[in-house]
């Protein structure tokens, strides 16, 4: 539905992107916001890890928890966000999250400036099968993200 050049999308509707093992629904991208921001709705299944620890060099993120809870790691601190909580994830700060509960968690993610949608799309285009960490690191580098795995994993 267009509204004077804008549009409205119900919950869980938009462009679905199959990447990083989460339900990612893109609500807005650089094209629709003149590159100001991207907006995603994440559905994080029960007992599911988010992406590995990483940082963004180009954009800041914000999370607003719609349902459930997420265990978050941000800049060396661990805490939990729940329904209605807001989390600001500035660029150049290592972060990740995990749904450790038995219920789905849902989060709105605003990323500014826009561009993270290209990263998710590149991951979605990887062939099925075992993950090639070298290829993933290259895609991350292409989009200004840095993987920050513990030394024994990298």
Tab-separated table of C-alpha atoms in Angstrom, residues 5-153:
chain	number	residue	atom	x	y	z
A	5	UNK	CA	4.749	8.135	-1.767
A	6	UNK	CA	5.267	6.234	1.496
A	7	UNK	CA	4.023	2.752	2.254
A	8	UNK	CA	2.760	0.530	5.063
A	9	UNK	CA	3.797	-3.050	5.756
A	10	UNK	CA	2.140	-5.254	8.383
A	11	UNK	CA	4.242	-7.155	10.882
A	12	UNK	CA	6.317	-9.932	9.285
A	13	UNK	CA	5.683	-8.577	5.764
A	14	UNK	CA	8.292	-7.174	3.413
A	15	UNK	CA	11.156	-8.695	1.451
A	16	UNK	CA	12.400	-11.882	3.080
A	17	UNK	CA	16.121	-12.562	2.997
A	18	UNK	CA	17.354	-16.059	3.886
A	19	UNK	CA	20.682	-15.303	5.580
A	20	UNK	CA	22.462	-16.009	8.887
A	21	UNK	CA	19.868	-18.535	10.096
A	22	UNK	CA	17.334	-15.915	11.176
A	23	UNK	CA	14.029	-14.819	9.742
A	24	UNK	CA	15.041	-11.499	8.177
A	25	UNK	CA	12.314	-9.343	6.655
A	26	UNK	CA	13.488	-6.140	5.023
A	27	UNK	CA	11.007	-3.318	5.546
A	28	UNK	CA	13.041	-0.417	4.113
A	29	UNK	CA	16.318	-0.169	2.226
A	30	UNK	CA	18.588	2.483	0.793
A	31	UNK	CA	16.438	2.830	-2.301
A	32	UNK	CA	13.303	3.635	-0.294
A	33	UNK	CA	15.048	5.928	2.256
A	34	UNK	CA	17.481	7.820	-0.027
A	35	UNK	CA	20.297	5.813	1.629
A	36	UNK	CA	19.459	7.230	5.074
A	37	UNK	CA	18.773	3.864	6.721
A	38	UNK	CA	17.666	0.255	6.309
A	39	UNK	CA	15.046	-1.339	8.536
A	40	UNK	CA	14.657	-5.065	9.225
A	41	UNK	CA	12.357	-7.231	11.290
A	42	UNK	CA	14.263	-10.196	12.713
A	43	UNK	CA	12.548	-13.365	13.939
A	44	UNK	CA	15.029	-15.259	16.092
A	45	UNK	CA	13.876	-18.841	16.729
A	46	UNK	CA	14.031	-20.359	20.203
A	47	UNK	CA	17.496	-21.492	21.306
A	48	UNK	CA	19.212	-19.825	18.330
A	49	UNK	CA	22.468	-17.909	18.125
A	50	UNK	CA	22.651	-14.704	16.123
A	51	UNK	CA	25.699	-13.892	14.034
A	52	UNK	CA	29.176	-14.525	15.461
A	53	UNK	CA	30.820	-11.595	17.259
A	54	UNK	CA	31.476	-8.837	14.747
A	55	UNK	CA	31.567	-5.092	14.264
A	56	UNK	CA	30.400	-2.675	11.611
A	57	UNK	CA	32.772	0.038	10.385
A	58	UNK	CA	30.221	1.905	8.255
A	59	UNK	CA	26.933	1.955	10.122
A	60	UNK	CA	25.257	2.119	13.505
A	61	UNK	CA	22.452	-0.253	14.508
A	62	UNK	CA	19.508	0.052	16.828
A	63	UNK	CA	17.326	-2.792	18.109
A	64	UNK	CA	13.824	-2.516	19.498
A	65	UNK	CA	12.607	-5.789	21.001
A	66	UNK	CA	9.025	-6.563	19.944
A	67	UNK	CA	8.625	-9.949	21.629
A	68	UNK	CA	10.629	-12.454	23.641
A	69	UNK	CA	14.105	-11.817	25.001
A	70	UNK	CA	17.624	-11.687	23.617
A	71	UNK	CA	20.886	-12.185	25.433
A	72	UNK	CA	23.203	-9.524	24.027
A	73	UNK	CA	26.931	-8.957	24.021
A	74	UNK	CA	28.008	-5.386	23.292
A	75	UNK	CA	31.457	-3.972	23.846
A	76	UNK	CA	32.470	-6.498	26.486
A	77	UNK	CA	29.201	-6.402	28.440
A	78	UNK	CA	26.474	-9.039	28.591
A	79	UNK	CA	22.811	-8.277	29.293
A	80	UNK	CA	19.275	-9.202	28.226
A	81	UNK	CA	16.736	-7.096	26.352
A	82	UNK	CA	13.004	-7.795	26.437
A	83	UNK	CA	9.784	-6.484	24.937
A	84	UNK	CA	9.923	-2.730	24.481
A	85	UNK	CA	13.639	-2.417	25.253
A	86	UNK	CA	15.892	-0.372	22.973
A	87	UNK	CA	19.539	-1.173	22.285
A	88	UNK	CA	21.957	1.117	20.436
A	89	UNK	CA	24.893	-0.686	18.773
A	90	UNK	CA	27.413	1.913	17.578
A	91	UNK	CA	29.801	1.235	14.733
A	92	UNK	CA	33.245	-0.125	15.642
A	93	UNK	CA	31.929	-1.952	18.747
A	94	UNK	CA	31.914	-5.778	18.842
A	95	UNK	CA	28.464	-7.279	19.340
A	96	UNK	CA	26.303	-10.367	18.940
A	97	UNK	CA	23.119	-11.824	20.405
A	98	UNK	CA	21.416	-15.116	21.265
A	99	UNK	CA	17.878	-16.244	21.966
A	100	UNK	CA	18.368	-18.608	24.908
A	101	UNK	CA	14.643	-18.999	25.615
A	102	UNK	CA	12.047	-21.506	24.421
A	103	UNK	CA	10.082	-18.806	22.569
A	104	UNK	CA	10.751	-16.878	19.371
A	105	UNK	CA	12.139	-13.372	19.826
A	106	UNK	CA	11.353	-10.546	17.398
A	107	UNK	CA	13.367	-7.383	16.932
A	108	UNK	CA	13.171	-4.321	14.711
A	109	UNK	CA	16.660	-3.323	13.549
A	110	UNK	CA	17.366	0.129	12.151
A	111	UNK	CA	20.731	0.423	10.407
A	112	UNK	CA	22.094	3.831	9.427
A	113	UNK	CA	23.216	4.616	6.849
A	114	UNK	CA	21.622	2.071	4.533
A	115	UNK	CA	23.579	-0.746	2.904
A	116	UNK	CA	23.397	-3.778	5.176
A	117	UNK	CA	20.728	-5.224	2.899
A	118	UNK	CA	23.463	-5.844	0.295
A	119	UNK	CA	25.450	-7.832	2.840
A	120	UNK	CA	22.457	-10.005	3.744
A	121	UNK	CA	21.685	-10.572	0.065
A	122	UNK	CA	25.296	-11.624	-0.649
A	123	UNK	CA	25.121	-14.148	2.212
A	124	UNK	CA	21.769	-15.447	0.954
A	125	UNK	CA	23.349	-16.140	-2.449
A	126	UNK	CA	26.030	-18.443	-1.033
A	127	UNK	CA	25.606	-22.067	-2.097
A	128	UNK	CA	24.041	-24.479	0.381
A	129	UNK	CA	26.277	-26.736	2.410
A	130	UNK	CA	29.118	-26.194	4.846
A	131	UNK	CA	30.019	-22.554	5.369
A	132	UNK	CA	33.258	-21.340	3.822
A	133	UNK	CA	34.538	-18.999	6.549
A	134	UNK	CA	37.069	-17.471	4.150
A	135	UNK	CA	34.325	-16.526	1.701
A	136	UNK	CA	32.135	-15.166	4.508
A	137	UNK	CA	35.022	-13.026	5.798
A	138	UNK	CA	35.501	-11.650	2.281
A	139	UNK	CA	31.799	-10.753	1.978
A	140	UNK	CA	31.962	-9.116	5.398
A	141	UNK	CA	35.018	-7.085	4.351
A	142	UNK	CA	33.237	-6.006	1.159
A	143	UNK	CA	30.513	-4.453	3.335
A	144	UNK	CA	32.731	-3.016	6.080
A	145	UNK	CA	32.095	-5.710	8.678
A	146	UNK	CA	34.784	-7.480	10.681
A	147	UNK	CA	34.435	-10.922	12.226
A	148	UNK	CA	35.781	-11.058	15.785
A	149	UNK	CA	35.890	-14.760	16.666
A	150	UNK	CA	37.816	-15.941	19.713
A	151	UNK	CA	41.385	-16.974	18.700
A	152	UNK	CA	40.682	-20.727	19.020
A	153	UNK	CA	37.772	-20.478	16.502
